[in-house]
Coordinates of C-alpha atoms in Angstrom, one line a residue:
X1 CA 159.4 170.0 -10.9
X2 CA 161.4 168.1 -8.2
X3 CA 165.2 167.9 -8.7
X4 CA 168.1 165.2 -8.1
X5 CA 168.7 164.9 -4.5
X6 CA 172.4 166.8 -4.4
X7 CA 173.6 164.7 -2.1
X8 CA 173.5 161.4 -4.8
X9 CA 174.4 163.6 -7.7
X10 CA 177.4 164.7 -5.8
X11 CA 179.0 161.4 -5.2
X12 CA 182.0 160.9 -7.9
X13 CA 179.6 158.7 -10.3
X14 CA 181.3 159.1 -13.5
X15 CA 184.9 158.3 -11.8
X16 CA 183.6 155.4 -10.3
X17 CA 181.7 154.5 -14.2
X18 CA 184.9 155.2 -16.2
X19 CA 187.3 153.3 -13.6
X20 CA 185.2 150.4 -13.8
X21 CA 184.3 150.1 -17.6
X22 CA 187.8 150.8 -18.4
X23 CA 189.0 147.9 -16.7
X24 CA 186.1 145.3 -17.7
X25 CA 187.6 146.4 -20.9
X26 CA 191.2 145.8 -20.7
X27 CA 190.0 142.4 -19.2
X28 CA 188.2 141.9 -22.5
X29 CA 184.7 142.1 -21.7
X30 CA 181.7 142.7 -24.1
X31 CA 179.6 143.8 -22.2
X32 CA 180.0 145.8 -18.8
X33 CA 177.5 147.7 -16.8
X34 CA 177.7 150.0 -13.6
X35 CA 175.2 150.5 -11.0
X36 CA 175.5 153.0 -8.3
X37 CA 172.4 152.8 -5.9
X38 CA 171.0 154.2 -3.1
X39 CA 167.8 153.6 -1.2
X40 CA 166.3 155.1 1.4
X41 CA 163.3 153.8 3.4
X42 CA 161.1 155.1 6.3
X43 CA 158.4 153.0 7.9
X44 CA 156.4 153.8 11.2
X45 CA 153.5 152.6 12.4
X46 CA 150.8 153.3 15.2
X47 CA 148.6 151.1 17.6
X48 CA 145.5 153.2 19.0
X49 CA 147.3 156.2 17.8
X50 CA 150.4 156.1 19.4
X51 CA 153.6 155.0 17.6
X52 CA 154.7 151.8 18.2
X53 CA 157.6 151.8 15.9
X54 CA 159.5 154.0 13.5
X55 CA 162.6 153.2 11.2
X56 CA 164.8 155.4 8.7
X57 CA 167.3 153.5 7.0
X58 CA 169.8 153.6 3.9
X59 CA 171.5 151.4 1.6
X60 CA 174.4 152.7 -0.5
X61 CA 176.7 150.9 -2.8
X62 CA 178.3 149.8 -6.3
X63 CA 177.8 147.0 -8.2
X64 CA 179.7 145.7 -11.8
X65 CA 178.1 143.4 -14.2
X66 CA 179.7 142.1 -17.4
X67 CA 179.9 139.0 -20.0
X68 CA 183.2 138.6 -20.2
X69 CA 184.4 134.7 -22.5
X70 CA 180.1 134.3 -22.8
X71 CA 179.1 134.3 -19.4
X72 CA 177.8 136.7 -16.7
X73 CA 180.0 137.8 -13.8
X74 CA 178.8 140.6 -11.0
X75 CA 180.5 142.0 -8.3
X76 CA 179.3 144.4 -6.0
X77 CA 180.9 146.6 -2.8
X78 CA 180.4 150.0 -0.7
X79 CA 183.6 151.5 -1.4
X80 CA 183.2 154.2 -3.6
X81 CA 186.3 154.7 -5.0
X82 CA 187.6 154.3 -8.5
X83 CA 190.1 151.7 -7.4
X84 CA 187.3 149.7 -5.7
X85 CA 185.3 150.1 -8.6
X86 CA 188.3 148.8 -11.4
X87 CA 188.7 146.1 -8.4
X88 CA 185.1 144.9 -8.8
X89 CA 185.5 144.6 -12.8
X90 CA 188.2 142.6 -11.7
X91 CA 186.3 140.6 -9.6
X92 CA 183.3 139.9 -11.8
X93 CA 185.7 138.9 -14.8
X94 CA 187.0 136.3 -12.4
X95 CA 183.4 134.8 -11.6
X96 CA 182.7 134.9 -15.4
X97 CA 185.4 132.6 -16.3
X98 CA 184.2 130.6 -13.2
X99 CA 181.0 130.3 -14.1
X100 CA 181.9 130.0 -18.8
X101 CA 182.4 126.2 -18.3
X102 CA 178.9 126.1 -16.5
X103 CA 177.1 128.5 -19.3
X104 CA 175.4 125.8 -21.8
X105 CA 175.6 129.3 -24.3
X106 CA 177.6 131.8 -24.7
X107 CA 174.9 135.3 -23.4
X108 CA 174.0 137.5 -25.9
X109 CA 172.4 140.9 -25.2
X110 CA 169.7 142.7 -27.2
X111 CA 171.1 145.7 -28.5
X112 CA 169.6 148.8 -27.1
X113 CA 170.5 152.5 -28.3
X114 CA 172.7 154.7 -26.1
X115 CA 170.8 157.0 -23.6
X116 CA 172.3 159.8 -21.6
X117 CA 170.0 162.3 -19.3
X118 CA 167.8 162.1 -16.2
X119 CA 164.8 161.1 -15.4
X120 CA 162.7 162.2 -12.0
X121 CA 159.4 160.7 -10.6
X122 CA 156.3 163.4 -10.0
X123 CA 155.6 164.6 -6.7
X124 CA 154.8 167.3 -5.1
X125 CA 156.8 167.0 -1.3
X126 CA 159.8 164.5 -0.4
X127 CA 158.2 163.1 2.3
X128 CA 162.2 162.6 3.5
X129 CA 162.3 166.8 3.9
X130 CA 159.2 166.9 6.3
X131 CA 160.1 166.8 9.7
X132 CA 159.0 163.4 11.1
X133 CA 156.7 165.5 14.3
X134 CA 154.6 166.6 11.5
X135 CA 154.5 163.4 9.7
X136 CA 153.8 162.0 12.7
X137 CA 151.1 164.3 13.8
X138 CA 149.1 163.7 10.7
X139 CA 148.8 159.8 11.5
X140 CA 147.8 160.4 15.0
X141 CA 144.9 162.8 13.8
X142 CA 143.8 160.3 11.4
X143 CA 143.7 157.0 13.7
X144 CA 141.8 159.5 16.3
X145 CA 139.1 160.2 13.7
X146 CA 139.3 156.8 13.2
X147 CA 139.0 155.4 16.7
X148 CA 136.3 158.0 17.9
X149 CA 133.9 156.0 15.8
X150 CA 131.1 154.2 17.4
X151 CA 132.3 149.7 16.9
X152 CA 135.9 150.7 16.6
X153 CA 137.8 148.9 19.4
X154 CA 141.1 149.5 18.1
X155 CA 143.1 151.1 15.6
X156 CA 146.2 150.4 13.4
X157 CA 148.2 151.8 10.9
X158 CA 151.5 151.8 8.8
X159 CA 153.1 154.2 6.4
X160 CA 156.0 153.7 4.3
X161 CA 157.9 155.9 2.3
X162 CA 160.7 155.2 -0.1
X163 CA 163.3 157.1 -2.6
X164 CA 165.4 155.6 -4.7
X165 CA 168.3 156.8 -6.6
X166 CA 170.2 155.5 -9.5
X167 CA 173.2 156.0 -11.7
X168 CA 173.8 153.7 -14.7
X169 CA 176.5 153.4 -17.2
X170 CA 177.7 151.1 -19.4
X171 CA 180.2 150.5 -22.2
X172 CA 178.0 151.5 -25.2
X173 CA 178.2 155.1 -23.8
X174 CA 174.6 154.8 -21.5
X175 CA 174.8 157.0 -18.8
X176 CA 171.8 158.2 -16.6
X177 CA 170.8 159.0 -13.6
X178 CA 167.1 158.6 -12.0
X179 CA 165.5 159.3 -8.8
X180 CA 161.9 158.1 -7.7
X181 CA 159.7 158.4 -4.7
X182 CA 157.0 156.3 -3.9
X183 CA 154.5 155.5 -0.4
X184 CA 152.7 153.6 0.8
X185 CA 149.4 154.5 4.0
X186 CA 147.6 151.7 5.6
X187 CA 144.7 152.3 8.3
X188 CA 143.0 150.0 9.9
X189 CA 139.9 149.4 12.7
X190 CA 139.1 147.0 14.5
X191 CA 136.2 145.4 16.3
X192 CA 136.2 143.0 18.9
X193 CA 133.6 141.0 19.8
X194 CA 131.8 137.5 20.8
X195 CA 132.0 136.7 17.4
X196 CA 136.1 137.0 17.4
X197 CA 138.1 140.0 15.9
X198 CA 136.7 141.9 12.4
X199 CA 138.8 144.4 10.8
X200 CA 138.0 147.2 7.7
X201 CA 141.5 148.9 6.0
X202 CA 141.3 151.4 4.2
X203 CA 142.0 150.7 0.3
X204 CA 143.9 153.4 -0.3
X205 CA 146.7 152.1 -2.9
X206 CA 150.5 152.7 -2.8
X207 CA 151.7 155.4 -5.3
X208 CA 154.3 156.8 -7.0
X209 CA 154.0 160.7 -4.8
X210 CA 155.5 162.3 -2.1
X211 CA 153.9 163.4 1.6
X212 CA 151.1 165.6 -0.5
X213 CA 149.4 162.1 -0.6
X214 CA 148.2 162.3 2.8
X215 CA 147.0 165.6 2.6
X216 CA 144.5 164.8 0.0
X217 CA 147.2 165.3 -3.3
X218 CA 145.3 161.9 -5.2
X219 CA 143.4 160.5 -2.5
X220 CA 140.7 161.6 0.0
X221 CA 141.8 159.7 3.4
X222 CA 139.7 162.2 5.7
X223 CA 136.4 161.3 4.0
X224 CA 137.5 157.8 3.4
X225 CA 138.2 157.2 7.2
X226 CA 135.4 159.1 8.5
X227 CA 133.3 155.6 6.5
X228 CA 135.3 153.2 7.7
X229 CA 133.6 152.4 10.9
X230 CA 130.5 152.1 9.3
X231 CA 131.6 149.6 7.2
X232 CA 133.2 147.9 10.1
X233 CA 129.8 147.6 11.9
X234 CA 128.3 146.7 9.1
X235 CA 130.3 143.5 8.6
X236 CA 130.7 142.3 11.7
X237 CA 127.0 142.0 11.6
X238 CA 126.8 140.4 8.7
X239 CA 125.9 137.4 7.7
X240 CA 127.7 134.4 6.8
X241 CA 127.7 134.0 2.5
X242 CA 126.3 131.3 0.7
X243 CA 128.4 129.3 -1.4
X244 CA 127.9 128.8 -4.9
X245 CA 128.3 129.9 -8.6
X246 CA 128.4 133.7 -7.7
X247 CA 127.7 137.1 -10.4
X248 CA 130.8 139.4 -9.1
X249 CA 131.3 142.6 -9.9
X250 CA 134.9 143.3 -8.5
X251 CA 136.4 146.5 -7.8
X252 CA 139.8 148.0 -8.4
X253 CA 140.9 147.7 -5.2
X254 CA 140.6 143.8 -5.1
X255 CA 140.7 142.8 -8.7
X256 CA 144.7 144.3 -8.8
X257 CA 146.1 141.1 -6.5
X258 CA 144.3 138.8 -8.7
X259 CA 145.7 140.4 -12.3
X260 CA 149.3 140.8 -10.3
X261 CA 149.5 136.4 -9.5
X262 CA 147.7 135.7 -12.2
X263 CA 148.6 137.3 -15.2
X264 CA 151.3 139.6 -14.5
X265 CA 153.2 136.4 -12.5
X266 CA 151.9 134.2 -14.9
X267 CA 153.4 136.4 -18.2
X268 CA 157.3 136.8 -16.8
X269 CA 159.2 135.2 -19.5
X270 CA 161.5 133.3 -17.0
X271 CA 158.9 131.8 -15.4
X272 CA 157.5 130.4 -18.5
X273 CA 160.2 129.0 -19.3
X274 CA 161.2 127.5 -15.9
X275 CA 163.7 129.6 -14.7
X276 CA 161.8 130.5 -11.6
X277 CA 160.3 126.8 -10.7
X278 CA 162.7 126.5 -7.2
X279 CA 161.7 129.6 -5.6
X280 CA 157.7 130.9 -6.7
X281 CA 156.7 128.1 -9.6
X282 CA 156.6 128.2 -12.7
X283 CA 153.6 129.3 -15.5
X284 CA 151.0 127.9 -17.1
X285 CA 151.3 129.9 -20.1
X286 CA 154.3 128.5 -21.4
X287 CA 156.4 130.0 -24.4
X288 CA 154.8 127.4 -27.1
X289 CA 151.4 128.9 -26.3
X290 CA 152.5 132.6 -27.1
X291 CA 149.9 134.1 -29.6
X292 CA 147.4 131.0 -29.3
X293 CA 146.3 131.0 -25.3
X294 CA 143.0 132.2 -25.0
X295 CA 143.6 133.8 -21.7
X296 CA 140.6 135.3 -20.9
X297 CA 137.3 137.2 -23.1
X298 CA 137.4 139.2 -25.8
X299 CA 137.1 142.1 -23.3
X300 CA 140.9 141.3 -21.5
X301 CA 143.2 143.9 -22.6
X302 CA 146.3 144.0 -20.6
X303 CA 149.4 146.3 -21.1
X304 CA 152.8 146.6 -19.7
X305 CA 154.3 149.3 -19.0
X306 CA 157.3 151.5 -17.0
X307 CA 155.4 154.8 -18.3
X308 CA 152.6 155.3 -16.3
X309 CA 152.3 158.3 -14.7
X310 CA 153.1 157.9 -11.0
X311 CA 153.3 153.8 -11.6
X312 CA 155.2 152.5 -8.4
X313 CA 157.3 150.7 -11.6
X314 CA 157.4 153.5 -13.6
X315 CA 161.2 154.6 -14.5
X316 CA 163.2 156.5 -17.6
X317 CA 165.2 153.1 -18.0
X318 CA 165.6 149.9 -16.3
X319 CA 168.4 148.6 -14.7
X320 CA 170.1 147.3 -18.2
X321 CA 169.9 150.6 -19.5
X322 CA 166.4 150.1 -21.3
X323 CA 163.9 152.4 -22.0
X324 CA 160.9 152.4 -20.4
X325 CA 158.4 151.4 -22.6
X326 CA 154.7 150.1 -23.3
X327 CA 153.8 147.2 -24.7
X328 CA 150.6 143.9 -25.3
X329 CA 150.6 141.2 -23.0
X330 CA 147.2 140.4 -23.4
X331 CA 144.6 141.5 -26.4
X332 CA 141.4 140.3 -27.0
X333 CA 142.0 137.7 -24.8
X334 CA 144.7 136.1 -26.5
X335 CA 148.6 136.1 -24.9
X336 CA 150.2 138.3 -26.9
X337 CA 153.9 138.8 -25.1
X338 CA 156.1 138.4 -22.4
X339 CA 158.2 140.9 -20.1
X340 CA 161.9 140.5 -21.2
X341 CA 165.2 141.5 -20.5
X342 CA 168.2 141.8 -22.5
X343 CA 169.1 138.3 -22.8
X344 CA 165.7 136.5 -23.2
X345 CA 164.6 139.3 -25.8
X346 CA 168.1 137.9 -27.7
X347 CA 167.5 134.5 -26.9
X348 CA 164.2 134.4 -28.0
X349 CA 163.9 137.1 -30.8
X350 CA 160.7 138.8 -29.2
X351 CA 159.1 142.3 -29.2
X352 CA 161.5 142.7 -32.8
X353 CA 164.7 141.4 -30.7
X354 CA 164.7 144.2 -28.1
X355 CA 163.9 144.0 -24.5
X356 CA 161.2 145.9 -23.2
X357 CA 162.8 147.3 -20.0
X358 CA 162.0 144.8 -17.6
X359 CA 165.2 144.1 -15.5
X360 CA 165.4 145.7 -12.1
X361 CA 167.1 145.2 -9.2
X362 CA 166.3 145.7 -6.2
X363 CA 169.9 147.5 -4.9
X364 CA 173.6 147.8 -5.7
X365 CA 174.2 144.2 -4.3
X366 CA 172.3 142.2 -6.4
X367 CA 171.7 141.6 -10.1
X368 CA 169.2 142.7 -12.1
X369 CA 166.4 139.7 -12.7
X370 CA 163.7 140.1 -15.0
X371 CA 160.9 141.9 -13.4
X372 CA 157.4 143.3 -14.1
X373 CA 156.6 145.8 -14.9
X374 CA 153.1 147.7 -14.4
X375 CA 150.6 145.5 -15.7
X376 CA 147.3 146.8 -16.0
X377 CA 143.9 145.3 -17.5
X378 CA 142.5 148.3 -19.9
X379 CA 139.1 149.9 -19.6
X380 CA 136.0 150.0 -22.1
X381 CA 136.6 153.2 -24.7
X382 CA 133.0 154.0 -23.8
X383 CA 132.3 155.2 -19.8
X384 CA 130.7 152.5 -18.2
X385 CA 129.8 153.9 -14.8
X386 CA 130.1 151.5 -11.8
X387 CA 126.1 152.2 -11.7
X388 CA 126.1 150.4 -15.3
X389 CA 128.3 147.7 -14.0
X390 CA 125.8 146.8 -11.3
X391 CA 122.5 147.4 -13.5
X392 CA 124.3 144.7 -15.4
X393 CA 125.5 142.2 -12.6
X394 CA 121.5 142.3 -11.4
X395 CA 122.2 139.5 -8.3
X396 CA 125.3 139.3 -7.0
X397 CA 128.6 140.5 -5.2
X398 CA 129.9 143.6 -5.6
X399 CA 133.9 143.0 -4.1
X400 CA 136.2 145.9 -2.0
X401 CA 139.8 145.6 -1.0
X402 CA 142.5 142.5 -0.9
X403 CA 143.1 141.0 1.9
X404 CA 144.5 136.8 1.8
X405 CA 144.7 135.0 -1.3
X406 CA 146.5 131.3 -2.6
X407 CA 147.4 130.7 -5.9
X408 CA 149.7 127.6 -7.3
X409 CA 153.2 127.0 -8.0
X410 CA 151.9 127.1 -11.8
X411 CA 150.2 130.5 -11.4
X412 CA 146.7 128.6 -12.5
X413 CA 144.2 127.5 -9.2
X414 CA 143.8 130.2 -6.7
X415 CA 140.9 132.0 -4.1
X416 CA 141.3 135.3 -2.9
X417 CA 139.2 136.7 -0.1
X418 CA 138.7 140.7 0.3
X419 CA 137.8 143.5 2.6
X420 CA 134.5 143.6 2.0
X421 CA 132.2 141.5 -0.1
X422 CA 128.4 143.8 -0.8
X423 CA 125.4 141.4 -1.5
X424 CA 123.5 143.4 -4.4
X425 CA 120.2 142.8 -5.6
X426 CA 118.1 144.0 -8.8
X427 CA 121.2 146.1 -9.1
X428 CA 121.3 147.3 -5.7
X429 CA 123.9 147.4 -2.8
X430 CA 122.0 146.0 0.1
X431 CA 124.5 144.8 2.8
X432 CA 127.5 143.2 3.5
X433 CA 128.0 139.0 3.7
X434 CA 131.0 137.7 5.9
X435 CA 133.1 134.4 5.0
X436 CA 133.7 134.7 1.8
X437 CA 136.5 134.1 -0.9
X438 CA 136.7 133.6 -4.7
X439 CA 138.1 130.1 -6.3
X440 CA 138.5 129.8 -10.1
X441 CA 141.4 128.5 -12.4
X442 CA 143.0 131.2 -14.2
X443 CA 141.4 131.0 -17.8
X444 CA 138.1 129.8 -16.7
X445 CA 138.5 132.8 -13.9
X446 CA 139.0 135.5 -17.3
X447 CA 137.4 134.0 -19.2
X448 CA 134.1 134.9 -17.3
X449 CA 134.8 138.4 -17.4
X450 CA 131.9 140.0 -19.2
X451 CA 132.0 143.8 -19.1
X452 CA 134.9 146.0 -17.8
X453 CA 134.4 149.4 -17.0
X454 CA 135.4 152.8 -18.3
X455 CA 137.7 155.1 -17.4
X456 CA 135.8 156.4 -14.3
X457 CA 135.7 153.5 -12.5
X458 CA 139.7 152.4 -13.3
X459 CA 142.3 153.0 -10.1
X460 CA 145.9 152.5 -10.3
X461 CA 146.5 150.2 -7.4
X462 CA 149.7 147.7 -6.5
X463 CA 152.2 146.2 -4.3
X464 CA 155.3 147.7 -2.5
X465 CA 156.8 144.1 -1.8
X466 CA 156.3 142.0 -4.9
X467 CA 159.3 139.1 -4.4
X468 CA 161.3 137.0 -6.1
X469 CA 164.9 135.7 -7.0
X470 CA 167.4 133.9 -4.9
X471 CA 169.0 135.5 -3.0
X472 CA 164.9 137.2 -2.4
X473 CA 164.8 140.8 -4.2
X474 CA 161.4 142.8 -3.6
X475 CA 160.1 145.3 -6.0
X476 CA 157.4 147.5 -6.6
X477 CA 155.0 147.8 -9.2
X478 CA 151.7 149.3 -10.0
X479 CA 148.1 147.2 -11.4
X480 CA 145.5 149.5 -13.0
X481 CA 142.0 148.1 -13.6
X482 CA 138.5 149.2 -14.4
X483 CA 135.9 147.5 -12.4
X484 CA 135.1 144.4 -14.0
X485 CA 132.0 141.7 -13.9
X486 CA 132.2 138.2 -13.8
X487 CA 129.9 135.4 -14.5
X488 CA 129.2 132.5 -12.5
X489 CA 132.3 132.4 -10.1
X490 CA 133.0 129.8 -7.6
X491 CA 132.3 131.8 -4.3
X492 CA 133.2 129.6 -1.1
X493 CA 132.2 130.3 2.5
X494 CA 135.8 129.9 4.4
X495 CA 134.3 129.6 7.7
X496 CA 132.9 126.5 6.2
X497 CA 135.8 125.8 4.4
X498 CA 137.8 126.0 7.4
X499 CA 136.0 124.7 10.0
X500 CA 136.8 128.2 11.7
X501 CA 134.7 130.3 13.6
X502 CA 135.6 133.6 11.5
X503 CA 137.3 134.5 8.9
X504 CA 138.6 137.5 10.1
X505 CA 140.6 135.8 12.8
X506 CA 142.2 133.2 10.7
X507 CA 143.3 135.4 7.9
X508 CA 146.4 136.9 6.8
X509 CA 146.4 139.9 4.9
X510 CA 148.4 140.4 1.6
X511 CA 152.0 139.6 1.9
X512 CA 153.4 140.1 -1.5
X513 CA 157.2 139.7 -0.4
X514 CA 156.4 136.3 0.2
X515 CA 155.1 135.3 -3.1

């Protein structure tokens, strides 16, 4: 099983905890919490299989949190020291009776039991301990398997890596310390032509693994990039779609972007109640509506969770000290709960008065904010094979890979486009159609949904650079889905739309961190 990274677990974390909560105590706090963090990333990427850029960096600090006279005060440094850390106690005392006159009511914090242990994500090989030659060697093979195919002009691609570590402590005695790895491969071709520029990624998600991922630990990118060309030929001479009420049958790889802005956006209890409005909107699915929305079919089952296995939001506690849990957003189509933290589970008296663990922040220098965690829509019980799923869709389109979408400040009207969009008749794959995207309103959008698939067919997929907050924080967080069919879907041609001459030219692909 992989260990602590010694050279976190060295650093003089309970001095630094019992330095700080000691003072935040003498100052007469009720509530004080520690954070040491550090985060290491490494990104590089490749143009025609040749690196065109490569970054390793580290972020390494302390941060204090309390509610000291009813209102929040944080403080945060890089010294790491246990005068620096009493210091910042001092300091976030000070902004708390700052900010008391400002706080229309005094915070109150669910209670939470005490934990103490550790807690370390599954992988196989810290992609941090391979030397970056061999890394880098692997990439190049892959982009020249890639680029040797017949229609491939160019190739692209970008891999990022991350670990983060963690110590918590807080006054009721928490103490833990966590460490988790996740990455993240993207390759692309590309085709240029008369017609403008087409392009064909490979849907491989992010996960929660080491460097085993890219030698086929959980995914298979050999065989998956020795298709890829074809499917880039394939497209680019393809023809344009025909607008209309559309049959879809969407796959995992696309269908994860629409749960994440839809319902995962759309179920954050701050947003719902209009915490969030100046920087990403606010929700449709507002508080009053809790247990009475109908959301989508009978079929909708979504969870929340911080417990699946390898889930890029997947942790042993949050960053209040909460257990990672699992819990009903959606079921049978109705909204069932919200993601909480500590003070909106008090606030509001939800999930039995007890968050459930959905505060994380995105390093030592800023607060916690309530954030998702994985939210995935739930299989059938029974197997429905993706063969069943298109023996049932008849006519239609059968939908690969995200790629640009637009959704509104209210998490309600959106389109998203995708890699690849398969014409199917009688049941049958028969080709590729260009120029396409998906428009709906969320609950008509769901509501649509008439079969999901089982088990086979579900893939954990996500985001590495889900934003939000001001000052910005970026998280990551896993979507699992089955492959799901949809009835009657309002399918526009965006060439058309656009007035463009291809789609492919004029879109962006998913930019999460600026949602």
């Amino acid at each position: 099983m992989p260990q602590l990274d010694p050279t976190f677990t060295g650093l003089p974390l309970d001095a630094l905890a019992d330095a700080a909560l000691s003072r935040a105590r003498e100052l007469g706090a009720t509530h004080a919490d520690v954070r040491v963090e550090r985060h290491r990333t490494s990104v590089t990427s490749l143009r025609d299989a040749v690196v065109t850029g490569s970054s390793d960096s580290s972020d390494l600090g302390l941060s204090v949190r309390v509610v000291h006279r009813g209102s929040w005060g944080f403080a945060a440094g890089v010294a790491l020291t246990p005068d620096a850390a009493a210091g910042l106690a001092e300091q976030a005392c000070r902004i708390a009776e700052v900010s008391a006159p400002l706080t229309p009511r005094p915070v109150e914090l669910a209670t939470e039991p005490v934990h103490v242990g550790e807690w370390v994500s599954d992988y196989d090989l810290n992609p941090f301990d391979v030397p970056k030659a061999e890394r880098t060697a692997r990439l190049v093979q892959l982009l020249e398997a890639l680029g040797a195919q017949p229609g491939v002009d160019h190739t692209s691609a970008t891999v990022m890596a991350a670990q983060e570590n963690t110590f918590f402590a807080d006054l009721a005695g928490t103490r833990t310390v966590q460490q988790r790895l996740r990455v993240h491969p993207e390759f692309t071709a590309i085709a240029v032509g008369e017609g403008g520029i087409s392009t064909m990624r490979t849907i491989a998600p992010p996960v929660g693994r080491g460097w085993e991922y890219l030698t086929g630990t959980g995914w298979d990118f050999d065989t998956e990039i020795a298709g890829l060309g074809e499917l880039l030929a394939e497209l680019v001479k393809a023809p344009s779609v025909e607008p209309g009420a559309t049959d879809l049958l969407i796959d995992p790889s696309n269908l994860w972007l629409t749960i994440h802005e839809s319902v995962a956006h759309g179920t954050e209890l701050d947003r719902a109640l209009g915490y969030e409005a100046a920087y990403a909107g606010t929700s449709f699915a507002t508080i009053d509506k809790l247990g009475s929305l109908t959301y989508g079919s009978p079929v909708m089952n979504v969870t929340g969770d911080r417990t699946t296995d390898r889930g890029l939001a997947s942790i042993g506690w949050d960053s209040e000290g909460v257990e990672a849990q699992s819990f009903d957003i959606i079921r049978d189509g109705i909204l069932v709960g919200y993601q909480l933290n500590r003070q909106m589970a008090a606030e509001r008296g939800l999930n039995g008065g007890r968050s459930n663990g959905c505060a994380f922040a995105d390093s030592a220098s800023h607060i916690p904010l309530q954030r998702m965690p994985n939210v995935s829509l739930q299989p059938a019980v029974e197997d429905v094979t993706l063969d069943d799923l298109l023996a049932q869709l008849g006519d239609g389109l059968y939908v690969v890979g995200d790629k640009s979408w637009s959704i509104d400040m209210q998490r309600y009207n959106f389109q998203f486009t995708g890699q690849r969009f398969h014409q199917v008749k009688n049941g049958r794959i028969v080709g590729q159609v260009r120029d396409a995207a998906y428009q709906a309103t969320t609950t008509d959008f769901w509501g649509s949904m008439e079969a999901v698939g089982g088990p086979s067919t579900y893939v954990l997929q996500g985001a590495m650079n889900c934003g939000k907050g001001q000052p910005g924080q970026v998280a990551a967080v896993s979507h699992g889905c089955p492959a799901a069919l949809f009835r009657g879907v309002n399918v526009l041609n965006t060439v058309a739309e656009a007035g463009s001459s291809s789609e492919d030219s004029n879109s962006n692909d998913t930019n999460e961190g600026n949602d």
